[in-house]
Structures are given as structure tokens and as C-alpha cells.
mmCIF file of C-alpha atoms in Angstrom:
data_model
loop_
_atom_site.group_PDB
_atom_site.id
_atom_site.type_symbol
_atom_site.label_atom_id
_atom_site.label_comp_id
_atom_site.label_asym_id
_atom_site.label_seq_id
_atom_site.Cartn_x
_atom_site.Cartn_y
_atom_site.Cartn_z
ATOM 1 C CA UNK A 1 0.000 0.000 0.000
ATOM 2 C CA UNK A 2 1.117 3.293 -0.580
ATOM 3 C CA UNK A 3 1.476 5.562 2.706
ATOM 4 C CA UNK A 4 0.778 9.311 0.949
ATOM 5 C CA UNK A 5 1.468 10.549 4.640
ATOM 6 C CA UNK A 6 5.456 10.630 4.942
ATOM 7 C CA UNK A 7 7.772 12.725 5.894
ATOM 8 C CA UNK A 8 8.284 14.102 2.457
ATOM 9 C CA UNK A 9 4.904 15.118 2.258
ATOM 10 C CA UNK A 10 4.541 16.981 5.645
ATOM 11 C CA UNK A 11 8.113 18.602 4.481
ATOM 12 C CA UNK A 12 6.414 20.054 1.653
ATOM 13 C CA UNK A 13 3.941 21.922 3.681
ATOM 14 C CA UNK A 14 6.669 23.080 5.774
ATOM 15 C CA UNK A 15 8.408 24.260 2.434
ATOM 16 C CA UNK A 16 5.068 25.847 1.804
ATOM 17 C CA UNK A 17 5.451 28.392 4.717
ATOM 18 C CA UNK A 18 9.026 28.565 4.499
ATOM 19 C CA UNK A 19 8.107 29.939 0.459
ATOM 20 C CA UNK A 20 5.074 32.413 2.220
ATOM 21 C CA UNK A 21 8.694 33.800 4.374
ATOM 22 C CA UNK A 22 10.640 34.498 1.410
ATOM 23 C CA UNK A 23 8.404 36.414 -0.365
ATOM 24 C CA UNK A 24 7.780 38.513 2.898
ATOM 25 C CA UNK A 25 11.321 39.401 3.267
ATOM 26 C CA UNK A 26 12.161 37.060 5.974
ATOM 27 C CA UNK A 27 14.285 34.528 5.822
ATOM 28 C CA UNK A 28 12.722 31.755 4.656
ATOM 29 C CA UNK A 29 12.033 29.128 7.419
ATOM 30 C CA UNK A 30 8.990 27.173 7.732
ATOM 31 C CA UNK A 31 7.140 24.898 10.055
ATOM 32 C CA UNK A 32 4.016 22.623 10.609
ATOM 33 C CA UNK A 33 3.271 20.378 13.545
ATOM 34 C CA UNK A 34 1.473 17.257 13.006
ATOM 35 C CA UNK A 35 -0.696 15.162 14.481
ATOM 36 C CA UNK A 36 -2.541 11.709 13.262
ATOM 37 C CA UNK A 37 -1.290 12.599 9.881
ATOM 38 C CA UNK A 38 -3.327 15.876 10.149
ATOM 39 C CA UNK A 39 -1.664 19.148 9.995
ATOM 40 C CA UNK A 40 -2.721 21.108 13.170
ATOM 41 C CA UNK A 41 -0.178 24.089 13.413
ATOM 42 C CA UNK A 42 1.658 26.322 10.882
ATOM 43 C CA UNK A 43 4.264 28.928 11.227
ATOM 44 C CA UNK A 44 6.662 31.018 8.933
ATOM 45 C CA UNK A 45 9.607 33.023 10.158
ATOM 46 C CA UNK A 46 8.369 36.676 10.901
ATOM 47 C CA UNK A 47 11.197 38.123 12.569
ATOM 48 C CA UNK A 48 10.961 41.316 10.304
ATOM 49 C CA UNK A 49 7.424 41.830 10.262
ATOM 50 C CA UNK A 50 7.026 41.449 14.285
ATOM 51 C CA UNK A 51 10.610 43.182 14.896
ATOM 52 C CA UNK A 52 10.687 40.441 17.440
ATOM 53 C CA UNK A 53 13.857 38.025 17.629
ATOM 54 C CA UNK A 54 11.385 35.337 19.343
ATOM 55 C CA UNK A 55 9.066 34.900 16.298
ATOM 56 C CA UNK A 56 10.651 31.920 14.662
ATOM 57 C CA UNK A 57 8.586 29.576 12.581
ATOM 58 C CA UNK A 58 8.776 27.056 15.188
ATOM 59 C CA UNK A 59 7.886 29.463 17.987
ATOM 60 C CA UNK A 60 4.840 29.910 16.044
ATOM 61 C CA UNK A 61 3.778 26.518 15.112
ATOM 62 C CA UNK A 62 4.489 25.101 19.011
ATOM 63 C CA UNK A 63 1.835 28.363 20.136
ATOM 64 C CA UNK A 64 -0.734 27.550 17.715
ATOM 65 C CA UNK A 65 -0.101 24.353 17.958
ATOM 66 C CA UNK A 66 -1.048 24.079 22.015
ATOM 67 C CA UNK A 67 -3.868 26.434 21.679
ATOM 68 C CA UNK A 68 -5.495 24.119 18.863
ATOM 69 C CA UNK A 69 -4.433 20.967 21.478
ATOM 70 C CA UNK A 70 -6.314 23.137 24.387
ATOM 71 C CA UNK A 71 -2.689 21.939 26.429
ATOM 72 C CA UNK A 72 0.784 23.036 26.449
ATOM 73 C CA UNK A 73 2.448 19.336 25.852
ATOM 74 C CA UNK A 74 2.576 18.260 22.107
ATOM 75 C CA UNK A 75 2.809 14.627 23.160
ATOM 76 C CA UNK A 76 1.929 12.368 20.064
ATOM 77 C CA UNK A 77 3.365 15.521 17.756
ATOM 78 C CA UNK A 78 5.697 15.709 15.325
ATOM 79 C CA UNK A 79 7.197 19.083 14.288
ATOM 80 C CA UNK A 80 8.446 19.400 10.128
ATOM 81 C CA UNK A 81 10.703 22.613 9.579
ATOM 82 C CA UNK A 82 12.810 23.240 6.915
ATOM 83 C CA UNK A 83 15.830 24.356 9.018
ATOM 84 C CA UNK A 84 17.505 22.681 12.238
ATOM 85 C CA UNK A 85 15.743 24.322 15.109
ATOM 86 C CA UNK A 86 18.266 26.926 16.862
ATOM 87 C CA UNK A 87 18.559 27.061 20.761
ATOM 88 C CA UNK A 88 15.833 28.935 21.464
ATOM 89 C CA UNK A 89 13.360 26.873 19.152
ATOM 90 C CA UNK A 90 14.979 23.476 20.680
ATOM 91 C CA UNK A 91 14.386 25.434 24.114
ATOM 92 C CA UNK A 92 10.669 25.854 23.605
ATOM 93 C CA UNK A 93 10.163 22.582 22.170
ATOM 94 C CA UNK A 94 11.934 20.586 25.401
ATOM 95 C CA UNK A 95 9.380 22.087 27.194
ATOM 96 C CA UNK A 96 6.757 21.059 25.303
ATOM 97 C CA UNK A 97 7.540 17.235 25.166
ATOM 98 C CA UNK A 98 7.046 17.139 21.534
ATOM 99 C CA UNK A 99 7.263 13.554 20.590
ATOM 100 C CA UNK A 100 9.522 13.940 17.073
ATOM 101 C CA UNK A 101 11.030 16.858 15.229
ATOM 102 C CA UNK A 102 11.889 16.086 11.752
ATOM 103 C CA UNK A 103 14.288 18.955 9.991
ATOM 104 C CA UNK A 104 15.543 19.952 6.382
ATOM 105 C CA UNK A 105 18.858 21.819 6.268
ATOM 106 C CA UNK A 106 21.299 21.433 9.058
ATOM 107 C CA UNK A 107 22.084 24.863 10.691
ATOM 108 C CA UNK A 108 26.186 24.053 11.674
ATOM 109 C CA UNK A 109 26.604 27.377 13.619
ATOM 110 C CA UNK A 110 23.582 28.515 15.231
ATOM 111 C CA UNK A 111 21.501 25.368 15.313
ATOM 112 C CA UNK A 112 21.018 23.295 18.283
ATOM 113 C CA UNK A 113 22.839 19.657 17.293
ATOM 114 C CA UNK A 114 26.432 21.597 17.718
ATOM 115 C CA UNK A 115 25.289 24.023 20.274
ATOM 116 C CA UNK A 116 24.266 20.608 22.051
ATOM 117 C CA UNK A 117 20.525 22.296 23.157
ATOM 118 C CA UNK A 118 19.146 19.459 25.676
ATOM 119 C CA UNK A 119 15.793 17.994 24.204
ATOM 120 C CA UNK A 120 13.595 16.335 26.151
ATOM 121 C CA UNK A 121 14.081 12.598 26.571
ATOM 122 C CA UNK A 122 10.567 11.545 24.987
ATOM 123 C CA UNK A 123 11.456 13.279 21.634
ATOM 124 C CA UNK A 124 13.473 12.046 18.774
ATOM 125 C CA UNK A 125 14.925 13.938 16.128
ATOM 126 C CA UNK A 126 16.191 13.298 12.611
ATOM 127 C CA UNK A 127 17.050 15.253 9.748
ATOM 128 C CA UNK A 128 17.791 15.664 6.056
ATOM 129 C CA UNK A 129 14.026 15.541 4.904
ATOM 130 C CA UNK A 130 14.077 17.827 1.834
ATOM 131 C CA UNK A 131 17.281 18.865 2.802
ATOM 132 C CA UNK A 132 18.219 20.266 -1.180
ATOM 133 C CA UNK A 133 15.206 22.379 -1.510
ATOM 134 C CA UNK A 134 15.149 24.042 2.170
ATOM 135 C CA UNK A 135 18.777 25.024 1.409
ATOM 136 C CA UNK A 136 18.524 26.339 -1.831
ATOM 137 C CA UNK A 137 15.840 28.742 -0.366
ATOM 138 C CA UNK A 138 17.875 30.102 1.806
ATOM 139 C CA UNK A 139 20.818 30.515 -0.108
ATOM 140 C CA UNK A 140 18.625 32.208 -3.160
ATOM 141 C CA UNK A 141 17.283 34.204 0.200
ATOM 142 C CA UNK A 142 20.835 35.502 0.857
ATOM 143 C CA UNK A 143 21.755 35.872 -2.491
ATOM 144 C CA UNK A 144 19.257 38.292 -3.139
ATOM 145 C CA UNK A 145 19.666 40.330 -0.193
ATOM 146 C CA UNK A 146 23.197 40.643 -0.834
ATOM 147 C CA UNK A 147 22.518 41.831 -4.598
ATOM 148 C CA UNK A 148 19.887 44.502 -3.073
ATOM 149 C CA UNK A 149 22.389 46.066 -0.268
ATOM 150 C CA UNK B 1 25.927 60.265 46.277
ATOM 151 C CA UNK B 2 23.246 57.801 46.653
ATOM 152 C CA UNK B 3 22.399 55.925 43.617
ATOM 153 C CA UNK B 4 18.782 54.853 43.833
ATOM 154 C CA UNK B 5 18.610 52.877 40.419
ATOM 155 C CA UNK B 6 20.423 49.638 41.239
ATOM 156 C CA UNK B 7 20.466 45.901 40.196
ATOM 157 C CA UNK B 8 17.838 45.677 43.822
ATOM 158 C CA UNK B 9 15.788 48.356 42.893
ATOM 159 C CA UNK B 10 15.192 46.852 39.731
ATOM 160 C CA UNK B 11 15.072 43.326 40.695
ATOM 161 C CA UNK B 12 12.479 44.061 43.063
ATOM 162 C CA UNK B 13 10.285 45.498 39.983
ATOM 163 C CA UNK B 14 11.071 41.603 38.553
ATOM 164 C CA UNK B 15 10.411 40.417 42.248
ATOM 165 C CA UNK B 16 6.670 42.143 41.818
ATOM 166 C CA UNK B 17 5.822 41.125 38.582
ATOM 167 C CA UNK B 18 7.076 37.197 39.532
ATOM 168 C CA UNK B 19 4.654 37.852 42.670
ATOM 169 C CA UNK B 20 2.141 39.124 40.369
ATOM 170 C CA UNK B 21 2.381 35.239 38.819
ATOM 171 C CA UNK B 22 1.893 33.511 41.947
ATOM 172 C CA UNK B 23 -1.498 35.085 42.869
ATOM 173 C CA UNK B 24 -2.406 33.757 39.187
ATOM 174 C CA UNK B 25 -1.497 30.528 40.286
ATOM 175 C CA UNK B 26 1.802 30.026 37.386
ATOM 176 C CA UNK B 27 5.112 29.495 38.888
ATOM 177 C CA UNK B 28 6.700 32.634 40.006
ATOM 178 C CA UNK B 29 9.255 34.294 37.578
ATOM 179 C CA UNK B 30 8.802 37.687 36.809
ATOM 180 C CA UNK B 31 11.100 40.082 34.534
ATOM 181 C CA UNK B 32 11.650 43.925 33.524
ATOM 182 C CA UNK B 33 14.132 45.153 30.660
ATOM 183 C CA UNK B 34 15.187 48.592 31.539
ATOM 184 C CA UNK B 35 17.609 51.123 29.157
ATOM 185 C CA UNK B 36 18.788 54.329 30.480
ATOM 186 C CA UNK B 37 17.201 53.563 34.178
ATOM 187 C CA UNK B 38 14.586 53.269 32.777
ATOM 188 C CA UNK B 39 11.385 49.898 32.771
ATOM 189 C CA UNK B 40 10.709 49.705 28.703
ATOM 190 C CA UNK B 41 8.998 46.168 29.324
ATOM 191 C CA UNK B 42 7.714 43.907 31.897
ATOM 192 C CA UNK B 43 6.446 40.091 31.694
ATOM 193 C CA UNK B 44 5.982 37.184 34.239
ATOM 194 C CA UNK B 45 4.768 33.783 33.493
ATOM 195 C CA UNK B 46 1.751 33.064 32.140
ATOM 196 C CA UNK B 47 2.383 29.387 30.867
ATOM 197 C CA UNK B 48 -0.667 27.742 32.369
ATOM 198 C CA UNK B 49 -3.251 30.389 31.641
ATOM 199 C CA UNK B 50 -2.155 30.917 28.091
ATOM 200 C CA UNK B 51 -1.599 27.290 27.911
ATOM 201 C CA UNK B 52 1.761 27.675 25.889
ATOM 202 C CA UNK B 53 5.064 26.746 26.887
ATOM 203 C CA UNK B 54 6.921 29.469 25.585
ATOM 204 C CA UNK B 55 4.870 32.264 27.335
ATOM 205 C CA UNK B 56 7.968 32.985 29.891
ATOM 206 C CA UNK B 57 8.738 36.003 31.854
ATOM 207 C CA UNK B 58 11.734 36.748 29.979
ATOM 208 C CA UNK B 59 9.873 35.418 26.294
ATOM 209 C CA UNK B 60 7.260 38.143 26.726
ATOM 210 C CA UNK B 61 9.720 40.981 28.053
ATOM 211 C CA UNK B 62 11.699 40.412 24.596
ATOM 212 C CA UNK B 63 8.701 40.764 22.503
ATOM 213 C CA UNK B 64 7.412 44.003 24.567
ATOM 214 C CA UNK B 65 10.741 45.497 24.791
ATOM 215 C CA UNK B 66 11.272 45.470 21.015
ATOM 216 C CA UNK B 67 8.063 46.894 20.477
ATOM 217 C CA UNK B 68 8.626 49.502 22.485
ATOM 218 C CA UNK B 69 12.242 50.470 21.124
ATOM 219 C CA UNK B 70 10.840 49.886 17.682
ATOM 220 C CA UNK B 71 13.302 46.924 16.453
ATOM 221 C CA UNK B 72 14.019 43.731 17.571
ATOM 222 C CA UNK B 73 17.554 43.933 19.129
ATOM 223 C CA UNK B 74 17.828 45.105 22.544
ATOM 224 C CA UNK B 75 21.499 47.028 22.660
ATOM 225 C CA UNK B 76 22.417 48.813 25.424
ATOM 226 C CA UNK B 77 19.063 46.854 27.599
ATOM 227 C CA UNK B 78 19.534 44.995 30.639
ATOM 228 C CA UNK B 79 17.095 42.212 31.403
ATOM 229 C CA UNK B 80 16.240 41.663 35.313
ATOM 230 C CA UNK B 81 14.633 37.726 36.001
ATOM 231 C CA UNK B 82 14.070 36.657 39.312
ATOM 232 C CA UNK B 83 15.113 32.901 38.219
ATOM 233 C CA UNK B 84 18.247 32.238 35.813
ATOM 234 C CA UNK B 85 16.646 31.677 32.048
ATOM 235 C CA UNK B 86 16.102 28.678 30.889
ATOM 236 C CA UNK B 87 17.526 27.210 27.064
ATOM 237 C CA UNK B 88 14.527 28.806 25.665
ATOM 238 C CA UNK B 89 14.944 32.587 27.198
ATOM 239 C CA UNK B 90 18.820 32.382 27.166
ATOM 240 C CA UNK B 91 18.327 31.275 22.919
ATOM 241 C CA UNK B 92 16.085 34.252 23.037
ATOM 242 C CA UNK B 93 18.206 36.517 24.750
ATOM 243 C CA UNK B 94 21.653 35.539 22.136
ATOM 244 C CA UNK B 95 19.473 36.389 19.127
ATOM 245 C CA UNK B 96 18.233 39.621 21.015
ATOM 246 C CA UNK B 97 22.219 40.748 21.494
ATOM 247 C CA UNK B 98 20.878 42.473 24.904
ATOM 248 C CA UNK B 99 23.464 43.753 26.659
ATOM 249 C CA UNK B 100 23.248 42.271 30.163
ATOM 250 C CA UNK B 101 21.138 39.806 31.910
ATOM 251 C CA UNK B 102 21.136 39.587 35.799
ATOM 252 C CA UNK B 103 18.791 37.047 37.376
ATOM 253 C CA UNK B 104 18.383 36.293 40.948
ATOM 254 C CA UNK B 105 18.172 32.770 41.899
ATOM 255 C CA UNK B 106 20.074 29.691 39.921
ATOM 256 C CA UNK B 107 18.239 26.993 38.457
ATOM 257 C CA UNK B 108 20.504 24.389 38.343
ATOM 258 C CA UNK B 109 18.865 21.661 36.548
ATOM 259 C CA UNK B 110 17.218 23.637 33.600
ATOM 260 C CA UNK B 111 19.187 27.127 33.538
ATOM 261 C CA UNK B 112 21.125 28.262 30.999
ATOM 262 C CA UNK B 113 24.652 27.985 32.492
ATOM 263 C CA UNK B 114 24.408 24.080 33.553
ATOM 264 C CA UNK B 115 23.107 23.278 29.922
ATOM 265 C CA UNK B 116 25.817 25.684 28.368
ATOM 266 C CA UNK B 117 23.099 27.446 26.053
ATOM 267 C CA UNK B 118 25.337 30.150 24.057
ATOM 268 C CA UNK B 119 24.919 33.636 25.119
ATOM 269 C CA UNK B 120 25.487 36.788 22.346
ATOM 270 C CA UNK B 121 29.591 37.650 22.473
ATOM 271 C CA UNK B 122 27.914 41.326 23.181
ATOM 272 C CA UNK B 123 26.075 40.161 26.427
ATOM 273 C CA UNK B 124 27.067 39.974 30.168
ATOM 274 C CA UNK B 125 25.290 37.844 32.654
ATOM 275 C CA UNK B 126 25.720 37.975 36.876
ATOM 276 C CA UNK B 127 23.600 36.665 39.400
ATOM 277 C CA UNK B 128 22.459 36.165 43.173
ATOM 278 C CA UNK B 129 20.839 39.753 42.902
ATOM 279 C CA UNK B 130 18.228 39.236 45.580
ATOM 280 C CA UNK B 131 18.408 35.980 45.527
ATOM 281 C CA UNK B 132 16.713 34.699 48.305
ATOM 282 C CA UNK B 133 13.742 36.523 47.927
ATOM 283 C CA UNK B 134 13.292 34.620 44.704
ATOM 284 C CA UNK B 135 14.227 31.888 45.507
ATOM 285 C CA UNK B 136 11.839 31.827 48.618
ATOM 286 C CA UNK B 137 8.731 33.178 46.506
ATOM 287 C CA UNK B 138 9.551 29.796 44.216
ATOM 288 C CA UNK B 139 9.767 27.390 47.536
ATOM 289 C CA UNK B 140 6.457 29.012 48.539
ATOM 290 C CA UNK B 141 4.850 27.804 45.287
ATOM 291 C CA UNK B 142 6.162 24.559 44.996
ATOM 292 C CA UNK B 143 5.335 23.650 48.444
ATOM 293 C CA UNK B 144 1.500 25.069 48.275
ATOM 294 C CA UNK B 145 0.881 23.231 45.042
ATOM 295 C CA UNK B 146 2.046 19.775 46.556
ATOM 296 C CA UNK B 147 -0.423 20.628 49.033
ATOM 297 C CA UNK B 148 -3.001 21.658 47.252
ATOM 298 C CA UNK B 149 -2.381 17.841 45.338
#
């Protein structure tokens, strides 16, 4: 049987917001947190927009995410976003006892694998999941705002 | 000459607002960012009531401060917690480039200097600044919750 509901496909939502971002102005990072293969919680990087350092996509997502839950604990969830969550994203979600976080591109200075940011023990965390296309964003992302300034 | 704007007199302000927690029933933590000698922002927990993890003293003092300055990085502010930030706040507080944090009491098992979360090159951190106060207000909770239980 074919399983539409991968990784992959939840990805490609997350690519989604991370596309909504870009064309904002922001840098292009997107989330969505899922739950029973449904797609509960969405977020885009609005760091701009807000002028507020805290909203990251994931930030977002883990907010809306709870208040669609009516709790604070995203047991049973899995988070998709395109980039490695940074420290204060991995913060937020050992807190919330997410139950699997599932990245794109790998973030090598500011994201939490090297900056070793302490998950909770109930949640797992792999990467690589549309890795090419997340990355590419960005680096068009960066390319462009280097050709404007 | 007597200086009247110190670390106390502006922990105490943190000290209020983390007091102003515990009648709401949240855990009390409770922060101000001040510039000039001045309170730009104020926050305490409100995790339970807004049913969201990331809704931390020092989470919502970011996001107020930066609206009031008008952009998102917080140079030449100095955050006042009553409890030593957690990864989340401390990830917060690195992409916020604030200038100086001083909390009051350690939290040794989830703070940010146990778990080694990366502050901004740019930002200073001390503690202990009424630290038993905090510290007690915290006992105080924990102890009427068990026996509330």
C-alpha cells in the first residue's frame, strides 16, 4: 500500500510556509506540527514583520499548535521545519515534550545539534528531509539580499 | 551620592511582577528590561493560563521590549529575572544581542549555564541579585501546590 502521509509530504507543507517567508522578506524558514497525519499548526519566520527576535517559525507553530491541542504538551506531535531548530526553538520545544522533530537543512553554527541544546528525553529527532530544496531557499534568500544592499 | 537605580531596585520590579504570577497561580518568575534607568517592558509567566510553553517572563519581556524600542535587538538593555533563564529565554536573549542579563536565583537543573546554552559575544550575565527573595517566593509555590495535590 502506498502511505501518501510521509515525511516528504509533511516537508512540503513546511516548504510551503518557508516559500510564504521568502516572499515577505524574511528569511525563509517554515514549520508545521502534526498530528494523526493531520496538519494542526503552521508557522513562517516573521522576525521582520514582528521586529521580534522570538518569532521563529517554530515558535509559532508550538503556540498555535497548544492552543489548537487546548494543552501546552505536544505529546503524540511531530514538528516538520525546513531548518535545524536553533537554541531557542529546541528550548521551547523541550518544554513542550514534543514527541519527534523532523528537519531539512542542518544549521552548523547557530543550530542546536552543535550548540548541544538538551531535548527532552521523549522526543526524537532526525534530519535531512528535503534537505536540497530548504537550502537552496535560503541561499537564493541571501543571495538576493546581498545583490539589493 | 546615593544611587537609587540599582540591580535591587530593579530586581524588586522583577520580584513584583514574579509575585504578580503567583497570585495567578503560574510558577513565580517575573522580569523587567530597563535602558537608560529606565522599565521599557515587563512580563511574568503566564504558561498555564495561556496554555503555551513558551509564554515565559523573559519570552514576553523580549517581545514588549522590542516593540517599544521599535526593532528587535535590545542594545544597550539589561534584562532583570528573578530565576536564571532557561535554554529557551537564554536562545532568546543571544538572538536579542541584549546587553546584560542579571537574574536572581540559579536553576541548576534547567538554567542556561548548567546546559551551556550560548549567550550573544555582546552580552554579560551575573547573578544572586536578591536571591533569596526569589528563591523563597519559588519554595512558597512549589510547596502550596504539593499541598493543594
Amino acid at each position: 500500500m502506498i502511505e501518501p502521509f510521509d515525511d516528504t509530504y509533511f516537508m512540503k507543507k513546511a516548504l510551503n510556509e518557508a516559500e510564504i517567508a521568502f516572499e515577505k522578506g524574511e528569511i525563509p524558514v517554515g514549520a508545521v506540527i502534526v498530528i494523526d497525519n493531520k496538519v494542526i499548526a503552521r508557522g513562517h519566520n516573521l522576525t521582520e514583520q514582528l521586529n521580534d527576535v522570538t518569532a521563529h517559525a517554530e515558535m509559532q507553530a508550538i503556540t498555535a499548535a497548544a492552543n489548537f491541542l487546548g494543552g501546552k504538551y505536544l505529546k503524540g506531535c511531530t514538528l516538520y521545519v525546513t531548518l535545524e531548530p536553533c537554541q531557542m526553538c529546541a528550548g521551547a520545544l523541550y518544554w513542550s515534550q514534543i514527541s519527534k522533530v523532523v528537519y531539512g537543512a542542518r544549521d552548523l553554527e547557530r543550530g542546536c545539534i552543535n550548540l548541544k541544546t538538551k531535548l527532552h528525553p521523549k522526543t526524537t529527532m532526525e534530519g535531512g528531509v528535503l534537505e536540497e530544496e530548504a537550502s537552496s531557499l535560503l541561499k537564493r534568500f541571501f543571495v538576493m539580499k546581498r545583490n539589493l544592499n
